[in-house]
PDB file of C-alpha atoms in Angstrom:
ATOM      1  CA  MET A   2      23.808-126.041 -33.945  1.00 46.00           C
ATOM      2  CA  ARG A   3      20.377-126.863 -32.535  1.00 53.00           C
ATOM      3  CA  LYS A   4      17.286-126.357 -34.663  1.00 59.00           C
ATOM      4  CA  ALA A   5      15.944-122.808 -34.387  1.00 55.00           C
ATOM      5  CA  THR A   6      12.685-123.900 -32.738  1.00 56.00           C
ATOM      6  CA  GLU A   7      14.492-125.946 -30.089  1.00 62.00           C
ATOM      7  CA  MET A   8      16.946-123.107 -29.514  1.00 64.00           C
ATOM      8  CA  ILE A   9      14.334-120.380 -29.088  1.00 68.00           C
ATOM      9  CA  ARG A  10      11.301-122.249 -27.784  1.00 71.00           C
ATOM     10  CA  PRO A  11      12.844-125.245 -26.004  1.00 75.00           C
ATOM     11  CA  LYS A  12      10.703-127.980 -24.524  1.00 80.00           C
ATOM     12  CA  HIS A  13      11.758-127.129 -20.967  1.00 81.00           C
ATOM     13  CA  TYR A  14       9.615-123.977 -21.196  1.00 83.00           C
ATOM     14  CA  VAL A  15       6.334-125.804 -21.792  1.00 88.00           C
ATOM     15  CA  ASP A  16       3.756-126.583 -19.124  1.00 87.00           C
ATOM     16  CA  ARG A  17       2.199-129.974 -18.501  1.00 86.00           C
ATOM     17  CA  HIS A  18      -0.229-129.330 -21.371  1.00 90.00           C
ATOM     18  CA  GLY A  19       2.587-128.683 -23.842  1.00 89.00           C
ATOM     19  CA  HIS A  20       2.026-124.915 -23.984  1.00 92.00           C
ATOM     20  CA  ASP A  21       4.760-122.297 -23.794  1.00 92.00           C
ATOM     21  CA  LEU A  22       4.418-118.658 -22.790  1.00 92.00           C
ATOM     22  CA  PHE A  23       3.802-117.515 -26.371  1.00 94.00           C
ATOM     23  CA  PHE A  24       0.757-119.793 -26.467  1.00 95.00           C
ATOM     24  CA  GLU A  25      -0.464-118.311 -23.191  1.00 95.00           C
ATOM     25  CA  PHE A  26       0.189-114.742 -24.353  1.00 96.00           C
ATOM     26  CA  GLU A  27      -1.680-115.243 -27.636  1.00 97.00           C
ATOM     27  CA  ARG A  28      -4.746-116.523 -25.810  1.00 96.00           C
ATOM     28  CA  GLY A  29      -4.904-113.625 -23.397  1.00 96.00           C
ATOM     29  CA  HIS A  30      -3.942-115.565 -20.268  1.00 95.00           C
ATOM     30  CA  TYR A  31      -1.795-112.607 -19.186  1.00 95.00           C
ATOM     31  CA  PRO A  32      -2.531-108.883 -19.458  1.00 97.00           C
ATOM     32  CA  ALA A  33      -1.549-107.785 -22.978  1.00 97.00           C
ATOM     33  CA  VAL A  34       0.703-104.980 -21.796  1.00 97.00           C
ATOM     34  CA  LEU A  35       2.761-107.433 -19.723  1.00 97.00           C
ATOM     35  CA  ALA A  36       3.018-109.983 -22.550  1.00 97.00           C
ATOM     36  CA  ILE A  37       3.971-107.304 -25.078  1.00 98.00           C
ATOM     37  CA  GLY A  38       6.470-105.796 -22.645  1.00 98.00           C
ATOM     38  CA  PHE A  39       7.993-109.213 -21.969  1.00 97.00           C
ATOM     39  CA  CYS A  40       8.603-109.750 -25.675  1.00 97.00           C
ATOM     40  CA  TYR A  41       9.885-106.223 -26.204  1.00 98.00           C
ATOM     41  CA  LEU A  42      12.378-106.417 -23.353  1.00 98.00           C
ATOM     42  CA  ASN A  43      13.584-109.862 -24.407  1.00 96.00           C
ATOM     43  CA  MET A  44      14.170-108.734 -28.002  1.00 96.00           C
ATOM     44  CA  VAL A  45      16.204-105.779 -26.672  1.00 97.00           C
ATOM     45  CA  LYS A  46      18.097-108.070 -24.278  1.00 97.00           C
ATOM     46  CA  TYR A  47      19.136-110.511 -27.006  1.00 96.00           C
ATOM     47  CA  GLU A  48      20.007-107.696 -29.402  1.00 96.00           C
ATOM     48  CA  ARG A  49      22.314-106.156 -26.794  1.00 97.00           C
ATOM     49  CA  ARG A  50      23.815-109.506 -25.837  1.00 96.00           C
ATOM     50  CA  ALA A  51      24.600-110.534 -29.433  1.00 96.00           C
ATOM     51  CA  GLY A  52      28.305-111.223 -29.866  1.00 94.00           C
ATOM     52  CA  LYS A  53      29.082-110.646 -26.199  1.00 95.00           C
ATOM     53  CA  LYS A  54      28.115-113.850 -24.413  1.00 93.00           C
ATOM     54  CA  THR A  55      29.480-115.903 -27.284  1.00 92.00           C
ATOM     55  CA  ALA A  56      31.592-114.848 -30.261  1.00 94.00           C
ATOM     56  CA  ASP A  57      28.886-116.048 -32.662  1.00 94.00           C
ATOM     57  CA  PRO A  58      25.840-113.739 -32.467  1.00 96.00           C
ATOM     58  CA  THR A  59      23.605-116.072 -34.507  1.00 93.00           C
ATOM     59  CA  GLU A  60      21.640-117.615 -31.636  1.00 92.00           C
ATOM     60  CA  ASP A  61      21.039-114.344 -29.805  1.00 94.00           C
ATOM     61  CA  LEU A  62      19.934-112.583 -32.994  1.00 95.00           C
ATOM     62  CA  ALA A  63      17.605-115.475 -33.835  1.00 93.00           C
ATOM     63  CA  LYS A  64      16.088-115.119 -30.368  1.00 93.00           C
ATOM     64  CA  ALA A  65      15.738-111.357 -30.846  1.00 95.00           C
ATOM     65  CA  ARG A  66      13.936-111.966 -34.152  1.00 95.00           C
ATOM     66  CA  THR A  67      11.637-114.530 -32.551  1.00 93.00           C
ATOM     67  CA  TYR A  68      10.685-112.150 -29.752  1.00 95.00           C
ATOM     68  CA  PHE A  69      10.191-109.386 -32.330  1.00 96.00           C
ATOM     69  CA  GLN A  70       7.807-111.611 -34.312  1.00 95.00           C
ATOM     70  CA  GLU A  71       5.848-112.442 -31.160  1.00 96.00           C
ATOM     71  CA  TYR A  72       5.846-108.762 -30.181  1.00 97.00           C
ATOM     72  CA  GLU A  73       4.350-107.883 -33.564  1.00 98.00           C
ATOM     73  CA  LYS A  74       1.752-110.659 -33.286  1.00 98.00           C
ATOM     74  CA  LEU A  75       0.703-109.534 -29.816  1.00 98.00           C
ATOM     75  CA  LEU A  76       0.430-105.890 -30.896  1.00 98.00           C
ATOM     76  CA  PHE A  77      -1.872-107.019 -33.707  1.00 98.00           C
ATOM     77  CA  LEU A  78      -3.979-109.222 -31.419  1.00 98.00           C
ATOM     78  CA  LYS A  79      -4.366-106.305 -29.001  1.00 98.00           C
ATOM     79  CA  SER A  80      -5.337-103.954 -31.849  1.00 98.00           C
ATOM     80  CA  ILE A  81      -8.191-106.249 -32.895  1.00 98.00           C
ATOM     81  CA  GLY A  82      -9.343-106.908 -29.337  1.00 97.00           C
ATOM     82  CA  GLU A  83      -8.267-110.546 -29.143  1.00 97.00           C
ATOM     83  CA  ILE A  84      -6.091-109.905 -26.094  1.00 97.00           C
ATOM     84  CA  HIS A  85      -6.637-107.324 -23.395  1.00 97.00           C
ATOM     85  CA  ASP A  86      -5.241-105.914 -20.174  1.00 96.00           C
ATOM     86  CA  GLN A  87      -7.696-107.597 -17.832  1.00 93.00           C
ATOM     87  CA  GLY A  88      -5.856-108.387 -14.602  1.00 91.00           C
ATOM     88  CA  ILE A  89      -3.275-105.634 -14.955  1.00 94.00           C
ATOM     89  CA  ASP A  90      -4.541-103.916 -11.808  1.00 91.00           C
ATOM     90  CA  LEU A  91      -3.719-106.992  -9.740  1.00 87.00           C
ATOM     91  CA  ALA A  92      -0.299-107.387 -11.327  1.00 88.00           C
ATOM     92  CA  LEU A  93       0.609-103.768 -10.594  1.00 90.00           C
ATOM     93  CA  ASN A  94      -1.102-103.388  -7.205  1.00 89.00           C
ATOM     94  CA  TYR A  95       1.224-103.025  -4.235  1.00 91.00           C
ATOM     95  CA  GLU A  96      -1.501-102.781  -1.587  1.00 89.00           C
ATOM     96  CA  ASP A  97      -1.916-106.539  -1.199  1.00 86.00           C
ATOM     97  CA  PHE A  98       1.608-107.420  -2.307  1.00 90.00           C
ATOM     98  CA  LYS A  99       2.668-108.724   1.102  1.00 88.00           C
ATOM     99  CA  LYS A 100       0.008-111.446   0.904  1.00 88.00           C
ATOM    100  CA  ARG A 101       0.821-112.297  -2.715  1.00 91.00           C
ATOM    101  CA  LYS A 102       4.538-112.353  -1.922  1.00 94.00           C
ATOM    102  CA  GLU A 103       4.013-114.931   0.804  1.00 94.00           C
ATOM    103  CA  ILE A 104       1.913-117.124  -1.498  1.00 94.00           C
ATOM    104  CA  TYR A 105       4.433-116.861  -4.338  1.00 95.00           C
ATOM    105  CA  LEU A 106       7.461-117.644  -2.196  1.00 97.00           C
ATOM    106  CA  LYS A 107       5.680-120.707  -0.763  1.00 97.00           C
ATOM    107  CA  ARG A 108       4.918-121.793  -4.320  1.00 95.00           C
ATOM    108  CA  LEU A 109       8.606-121.523  -5.232  1.00 96.00           C
ATOM    109  CA  ASP A 110       9.537-123.575  -2.151  1.00 97.00           C
ATOM    110  CA  ARG A 111       7.010-126.250  -3.160  1.00 95.00           C
ATOM    111  CA  ILE A 112       8.341-126.368  -6.709  1.00 92.00           C
ATOM    112  CA  GLU A 113      11.907-126.719  -5.442  1.00 95.00           C
ATOM    113  CA  GLU A 114      10.879-129.488  -3.064  1.00 95.00           C
ATOM    114  CA  ASP A 115       8.961-131.311  -5.814  1.00 93.00           C
ATOM    115  CA  ILE A 116      11.938-131.139  -8.184  1.00 91.00           C
ATOM    116  CA  LYS A 117      14.466-132.277  -5.590  1.00 94.00           C
ATOM    117  CA  SER A 118      12.260-135.127  -4.393  1.00 94.00           C
ATOM    118  CA  GLY A 119      11.457-136.315  -7.921  1.00 89.00           C
ATOM    119  CA  ARG A 120       7.713-135.562  -7.576  1.00 86.00           C
ATOM    120  CA  ALA A 121       7.808-132.903 -10.294  1.00 80.00           C
ATOM    121  CA  LYS A 122       6.529-133.941 -13.697  1.00 67.00           C
ATOM    122  CA  ARG A 123       9.096-133.501 -16.419  1.00 56.00           C
TER     123      ARG A 123
END
């Protein structure tokens, strides 16, 4: 079996600076409520999936525990004011969604093109 860190926080989830989403969450780069919700929903997902996708629930339960630990850390950071919900209005605003949708879908097309052409950094 893969090492727990590689299994739960694999290198393919890091950005070009070597940072994964947990790093970004802990530094307040996303609204706290979204980061906390992300961890909460992932821990529930892996708990529910345990023993169903594969007969051995070990990996899914390890992932659930990892998301639970991050969830706890983020709740603490929010309680002491280290992370906040700045930007939540934009994330939840539908009024300008059409414009943001267009930008996002173009970004996905560019990423796909960069990967297929070999221009993407790996």
